[in-house]
Short mmCIF file of C-alpha atoms in Angstrom, two decimals:
data_model
loop_
_atom_site.label_atom_id
_atom_site.label_comp_id
_atom_site.label_asym_id
_atom_site.label_seq_id
_atom_site.Cartn_x
_atom_site.Cartn_y
_atom_site.Cartn_z
CA MET A 1 22.44 -2.06 -23.54
CA THR A 2 22.21 -4.91 -21.05
CA LYS A 3 20.83 -8.37 -21.77
CA VAL A 4 18.09 -8.96 -19.19
CA ALA A 5 15.18 -11.25 -18.44
CA PHE A 6 12.01 -10.42 -16.53
CA LEU A 7 10.02 -13.15 -14.77
CA GLY A 8 6.43 -12.31 -13.85
CA LEU A 9 4.28 -9.96 -15.90
CA GLY A 10 1.58 -8.96 -13.45
CA VAL A 11 0.31 -5.43 -12.91
CA MET A 12 3.78 -4.41 -11.74
CA GLY A 13 6.11 -6.58 -13.80
CA TYR A 14 4.46 -5.94 -17.17
CA PRO A 15 5.18 -2.19 -17.22
CA MET A 16 8.55 -2.59 -15.45
CA ALA A 17 9.73 -4.92 -18.21
CA GLY A 18 8.36 -2.44 -20.73
CA HIS A 19 10.51 0.36 -19.29
CA LEU A 20 13.59 -1.84 -19.56
CA LYS A 21 12.87 -2.39 -23.26
CA ALA A 22 12.13 1.29 -23.81
CA LYS A 23 15.51 2.21 -22.29
CA GLY A 24 17.26 0.09 -24.90
CA HIS A 25 17.92 -3.12 -23.01
CA GLU A 26 17.48 -6.49 -24.69
CA VAL A 27 14.58 -8.10 -22.78
CA THR A 28 13.41 -11.71 -22.58
CA VAL A 29 10.23 -12.32 -20.58
CA TYR A 30 8.62 -15.27 -18.85
CA ASN A 31 5.14 -15.47 -17.37
CA ARG A 32 3.31 -18.45 -15.90
CA ASN A 33 0.40 -17.65 -18.24
CA PRO A 34 2.09 -17.57 -21.66
CA THR A 35 -0.74 -15.53 -23.19
CA ARG A 36 0.34 -12.59 -21.04
CA ALA A 37 3.94 -13.01 -22.21
CA GLN A 38 2.85 -13.06 -25.84
CA ALA A 39 0.84 -9.89 -25.31
CA TRP A 40 3.94 -8.20 -23.89
CA VAL A 41 6.06 -9.36 -26.82
CA SER A 42 3.47 -8.07 -29.28
CA GLN A 43 3.48 -4.68 -27.57
CA HIS A 44 7.19 -4.28 -26.92
CA ALA A 45 8.87 -6.50 -29.53
CA GLY A 46 10.90 -8.47 -27.00
CA ILE A 47 11.39 -12.22 -26.66
CA SER A 48 9.44 -14.74 -24.58
CA ALA A 49 10.80 -17.94 -23.03
CA ALA A 50 9.03 -21.17 -22.11
CA THR A 51 10.62 -21.53 -18.65
CA PRO A 52 12.43 -19.30 -16.15
CA ALA A 53 15.63 -21.27 -16.84
CA ASP A 54 15.34 -20.60 -20.58
CA ALA A 55 14.71 -16.91 -19.88
CA ALA A 56 17.80 -16.70 -17.65
CA LYS A 57 20.26 -18.30 -20.07
CA GLY A 58 22.82 -15.85 -21.39
CA GLN A 59 21.44 -12.88 -19.43
CA GLU A 60 23.49 -10.38 -17.47
CA ILE A 61 20.63 -9.53 -15.09
CA VAL A 62 17.45 -11.50 -14.39
CA PHE A 63 14.56 -9.66 -12.71
CA SER A 64 11.55 -11.22 -11.03
CA CYS A 65 8.30 -9.86 -9.63
CA VAL A 66 5.93 -12.61 -8.50
CA GLY A 67 3.36 -13.15 -5.77
CA ASN A 68 4.93 -14.57 -2.61
CA ASP A 69 7.69 -16.73 -1.14
CA ASP A 70 6.36 -19.93 -2.69
CA ASP A 71 6.04 -18.35 -6.15
CA LEU A 72 9.56 -16.98 -5.81
CA ARG A 73 11.04 -20.35 -4.85
CA SER A 74 9.18 -21.92 -7.79
CA VAL A 75 10.61 -19.56 -10.42
CA THR A 76 14.13 -19.70 -8.96
CA LEU A 77 14.75 -23.12 -7.42
CA GLY A 78 11.88 -25.21 -8.82
CA GLU A 79 11.89 -27.43 -11.89
CA GLY A 80 12.98 -25.25 -14.81
CA GLY A 81 13.78 -22.49 -12.33
CA ALA A 82 15.92 -19.50 -13.25
CA PHE A 83 18.81 -20.38 -10.97
CA SER A 84 19.53 -23.45 -13.10
CA GLY A 85 19.99 -21.21 -16.13
CA MET A 86 21.92 -18.32 -14.57
CA GLU A 87 25.39 -17.52 -15.92
CA LYS A 88 28.41 -17.23 -13.63
CA GLY A 89 28.84 -13.58 -12.66
CA ALA A 90 25.26 -12.65 -13.58
CA ILE A 91 22.84 -10.97 -11.16
CA PHE A 92 19.36 -11.96 -10.02
CA VAL A 93 17.23 -9.01 -8.83
CA ASP A 94 13.98 -9.86 -7.08
CA HIS A 95 11.24 -7.22 -6.85
CA THR A 96 8.72 -9.49 -5.10
CA THR A 97 7.52 -8.36 -1.68
CA ALA A 98 8.55 -11.47 0.24
CA SER A 99 10.10 -12.48 3.54
CA ALA A 100 13.61 -11.54 4.57
CA GLY A 101 14.19 -15.24 5.16
CA VAL A 102 13.61 -16.25 1.56
CA ALA A 103 15.84 -13.39 0.40
CA ARG A 104 18.70 -14.71 2.54
CA GLU A 105 18.00 -18.26 1.34
CA LEU A 106 18.20 -17.24 -2.32
CA ASP A 107 21.28 -15.08 -1.72
CA GLU A 108 23.03 -18.10 -0.23
CA ALA A 109 22.03 -20.29 -3.19
CA ALA A 110 23.12 -17.65 -5.70
CA THR A 111 26.48 -17.12 -4.00
CA ALA A 112 27.13 -20.87 -3.99
CA ALA A 113 26.34 -21.01 -7.72
CA GLY A 114 28.62 -18.08 -8.56
CA PHE A 115 26.21 -15.25 -9.30
CA GLY A 116 24.86 -12.24 -7.42
CA PHE A 117 21.51 -11.70 -5.73
CA ILE A 118 19.68 -8.50 -4.77
CA ASP A 119 16.36 -8.42 -2.92
CA ALA A 120 14.68 -5.28 -4.23
CA PRO A 121 11.01 -4.86 -3.27
CA VAL A 122 9.31 -1.77 -4.63
CA SER A 123 6.85 0.88 -3.50
CA GLY A 124 4.72 3.11 -5.68
CA GLY A 125 1.98 0.77 -6.82
CA GLN A 126 0.68 0.15 -10.30
CA ALA A 127 0.83 3.84 -11.20
CA GLY A 128 4.48 4.02 -10.12
CA ALA A 129 5.32 0.98 -12.24
CA GLU A 130 3.49 2.35 -15.28
CA ASN A 131 5.14 5.77 -14.96
CA GLY A 132 8.60 4.38 -14.17
CA VAL A 133 8.88 6.17 -10.82
CA LEU A 134 9.07 3.33 -8.30
CA THR A 135 11.00 3.44 -5.05
CA VAL A 136 13.28 0.41 -4.78
CA MET A 137 14.80 -0.73 -1.47
CA CYS A 138 17.64 -3.20 -1.89
CA GLY A 139 19.61 -5.77 0.06
CA GLY A 140 22.83 -7.39 -1.09
CA GLU A 141 26.55 -6.92 -1.67
CA PRO A 142 27.63 -3.37 -2.59
CA ALA A 143 29.59 -4.43 -5.67
CA VAL A 144 26.65 -6.43 -7.02
CA TYR A 145 24.23 -3.60 -6.31
CA ALA A 146 26.49 -1.08 -8.07
CA ARG A 147 26.24 -3.12 -11.28
CA ALA A 148 22.47 -3.55 -11.05
CA GLU A 149 21.45 -0.06 -9.97
CA PRO A 150 21.83 1.71 -13.36
CA VAL A 151 19.52 -0.87 -14.95
CA ILE A 152 16.99 -0.75 -12.10
CA ALA A 153 16.91 3.01 -12.73
CA SER A 154 14.97 2.25 -15.92
CA PHE A 155 11.78 2.15 -13.83
CA ALA A 156 12.81 3.81 -10.53
CA ARG A 157 13.06 7.36 -9.27
CA MET A 158 14.70 6.21 -6.01
CA CYS A 159 16.89 3.17 -5.49
CA LYS A 160 19.05 2.58 -2.41
CA LEU A 161 21.09 -0.23 -0.91
CA MET A 162 19.90 -0.75 2.66
CA GLY A 163 22.35 -3.43 3.80
CA PRO A 164 23.03 -7.15 3.28
CA ALA A 165 20.58 -9.65 1.79
CA GLY A 166 17.15 -9.32 3.37
CA SER A 167 17.54 -5.62 4.15
CA GLY A 168 15.42 -4.60 1.19
CA GLN A 169 12.58 -6.79 2.40
CA LEU A 170 12.90 -5.49 5.96
CA THR A 171 12.71 -1.91 4.66
CA LYS A 172 9.60 -2.76 2.65
CA MET A 173 8.06 -4.12 5.86
CA VAL A 174 8.61 -0.72 7.50
CA ASN A 175 6.97 0.87 4.45
CA GLN A 176 3.87 -1.29 4.88
CA ILE A 177 3.73 -0.67 8.64
CA CYS A 178 3.67 3.07 7.99
CA ILE A 179 1.09 2.82 5.21
CA ALA A 180 -1.27 0.72 7.35
CA GLY A 181 -1.39 3.33 10.12
CA LEU A 182 -1.68 6.25 7.69
CA VAL A 183 -4.57 4.74 5.75
CA GLN A 184 -6.49 3.88 8.92
CA GLY A 185 -5.97 7.40 10.26
CA LEU A 186 -7.11 8.93 6.98
CA SER A 187 -10.14 6.65 6.89
CA GLU A 188 -11.18 7.73 10.36
CA GLY A 189 -10.58 11.39 9.53
CA VAL A 190 -12.70 11.32 6.37
CA HIS A 191 -15.40 9.31 8.15
CA PHE A 192 -15.45 11.78 11.05
CA ALA A 193 -15.63 14.77 8.68
CA LYS A 194 -18.63 13.29 6.87
CA ARG A 195 -20.46 12.60 10.13
CA ALA A 196 -19.65 16.12 11.31
CA GLY A 197 -21.17 17.64 8.18
CA LEU A 198 -17.94 19.15 6.85
CA ASP A 199 -17.19 19.72 3.17
CA VAL A 200 -14.75 16.79 2.90
CA GLU A 201 -12.91 18.00 -0.18
CA ALA A 202 -12.42 21.45 1.35
CA MET A 203 -11.24 19.84 4.57
CA LEU A 204 -8.70 17.71 2.69
CA GLU A 205 -7.44 20.71 0.74
CA VAL A 206 -6.74 22.61 3.96
CA ILE A 207 -5.20 19.94 6.16
CA SER A 208 -3.14 18.37 3.36
CA LYS A 209 -1.01 21.52 3.39
CA GLY A 210 -0.19 21.11 7.08
CA ALA A 211 1.33 18.51 9.36
CA ALA A 212 -1.36 15.92 8.53
CA GLY A 213 -0.47 15.92 4.83
CA SER A 214 0.70 12.67 3.20
CA TRP A 215 0.84 10.86 -0.14
CA GLN A 216 -2.21 8.89 0.94
CA MET A 217 -4.17 12.07 1.65
CA GLU A 218 -3.18 13.71 -1.63
CA ASN A 219 -3.89 10.65 -3.75
CA ARG A 220 -6.63 8.74 -1.92
CA GLY A 221 -8.55 11.23 0.25
CA LYS A 222 -11.02 12.29 -2.45
CA THR A 223 -11.48 8.77 -3.81
CA MET A 224 -12.09 7.40 -0.32
CA ASN A 225 -14.73 10.06 0.16
CA ALA A 226 -16.33 9.00 -3.13
CA GLY A 227 -16.27 5.31 -2.20
CA LYS A 228 -14.03 4.38 -5.14
CA PHE A 229 -11.55 1.62 -4.41
CA ASP A 230 -10.13 0.54 -7.76
CA PHE A 231 -6.73 2.21 -7.64
CA GLY A 232 -4.23 -0.61 -7.70
CA PHE A 233 -2.75 -2.43 -4.70
CA ALA A 234 -5.38 -4.89 -3.48
CA VAL A 235 -6.44 -5.73 0.06
CA ASP A 236 -5.48 -9.38 -0.49
CA TRP A 237 -1.92 -8.33 -1.25
CA MET A 238 -1.77 -5.94 1.69
CA ARG A 239 -2.84 -8.73 4.02
CA LYS A 240 -0.11 -10.93 2.55
CA ASP A 241 2.43 -8.18 3.23
CA LEU A 242 1.18 -7.50 6.75
CA GLY A 243 1.35 -11.22 7.48
CA ILE A 244 5.04 -11.13 6.57
CA VAL A 245 5.51 -8.05 8.78
CA LEU A 246 3.81 -9.59 11.80
CA GLU A 247 5.72 -12.86 11.42
CA GLU A 248 9.02 -10.95 11.32
CA ALA A 249 7.94 -8.94 14.38
CA ARG A 250 7.33 -12.16 16.29
CA ARG A 251 10.92 -13.13 15.49
CA ASN A 252 12.57 -9.83 16.37
CA GLY A 253 10.32 -8.82 19.27
CA ALA A 254 9.00 -5.58 17.73
CA GLN A 255 5.76 -4.26 19.22
CA LEU A 256 3.27 -3.54 16.41
CA PRO A 257 -0.17 -3.11 18.03
CA VAL A 258 -1.57 -0.72 15.40
CA THR A 259 -0.32 -2.85 12.49
CA ALA A 260 -1.90 -5.97 14.00
CA LEU A 261 -5.19 -4.13 14.50
CA VAL A 262 -5.25 -2.74 10.96
CA ASP A 263 -4.49 -6.20 9.59
CA GLN A 264 -7.70 -7.40 11.25
CA PHE A 265 -9.59 -4.43 9.83
CA TYR A 266 -8.45 -5.51 6.37
CA ALA A 267 -9.74 -9.00 7.18
CA GLU A 268 -13.14 -7.41 7.78
CA VAL A 269 -12.93 -5.66 4.39
CA GLN A 270 -12.20 -9.02 2.78
CA LYS A 271 -15.35 -10.46 4.38
CA MET A 272 -17.31 -7.51 2.95
CA GLY A 273 -16.30 -8.64 -0.55
CA GLY A 274 -13.38 -6.22 -0.84
CA ARG A 275 -10.55 -8.65 -1.54
CA ARG A 276 -9.66 -6.84 -4.78
CA TRP A 277 -10.47 -3.33 -3.55
CA ASP A 278 -7.43 -1.13 -3.03
CA THR A 279 -6.02 -0.47 0.42
CA SER A 280 -7.91 2.80 0.88
CA SER A 281 -11.08 0.69 1.29
CA LEU A 282 -10.49 0.60 5.06
CA ILE A 283 -13.06 3.40 5.23
CA ALA A 284 -15.75 1.04 3.93
CA ARG A 285 -15.87 -0.90 7.19
CA LEU A 286 -16.57 2.35 9.07
CA GLU A 287 -19.51 3.19 6.84
CA ASP A 288 -20.99 -0.26 6.36
#
């Protein structure tokens, strides 16, 4: 059993914290909306704290999963932030999808204060969090990662150290680049099949077993065809992530023409009222 805290009980954090409790860890939670924290405590019999600093006190590992760079700085470095309550030798593991820059900033602050930091964004969406099968890409010191990895395994099917601080976030950026292109390609394929008069479900069954097959096709092809877009990761969040990707590309000189184009397609979906639709809603702009 490890004493841990979890900061941020959104659609991802709530079940992730639940898996930690279910695996026998002692879990203290914090959420900006305390009603959500109380609901978690009622369901899982853990402990809630009034501030991130209170949640972090006495913990061996503190996890976070919040919205963006500003939210992350608030719960770590802000008034009542977790870093002010961290114990020497403890570890802070951040599952937020954020910039590589803020990961390096927090790693520097943690090192100066005498505790470890791992940037550990996840992939797998709400379903992956609920089922405890997330993919976790990490950045940080090997010795720190080695201590954190067995606990992260409570909600992960794949967890890997990718390099120094910021490397987890950079790997997540690659993940989002690949997803953006795949979803656009699938959207165009389904749209084309419908216009061509094909049986879309039969088409998906056939081509998913060949070179065109992907997780997106297996899990979102039929729902895209049905015009159902309520399966987790929202367009607003994808645009946030792609903004981080494109900003990093401007710094490192990477050429991302398809990613930039798909980002603008998502902006069109937002204007259609699809801010909370899932990312497979790219097809909606083709059929509007």
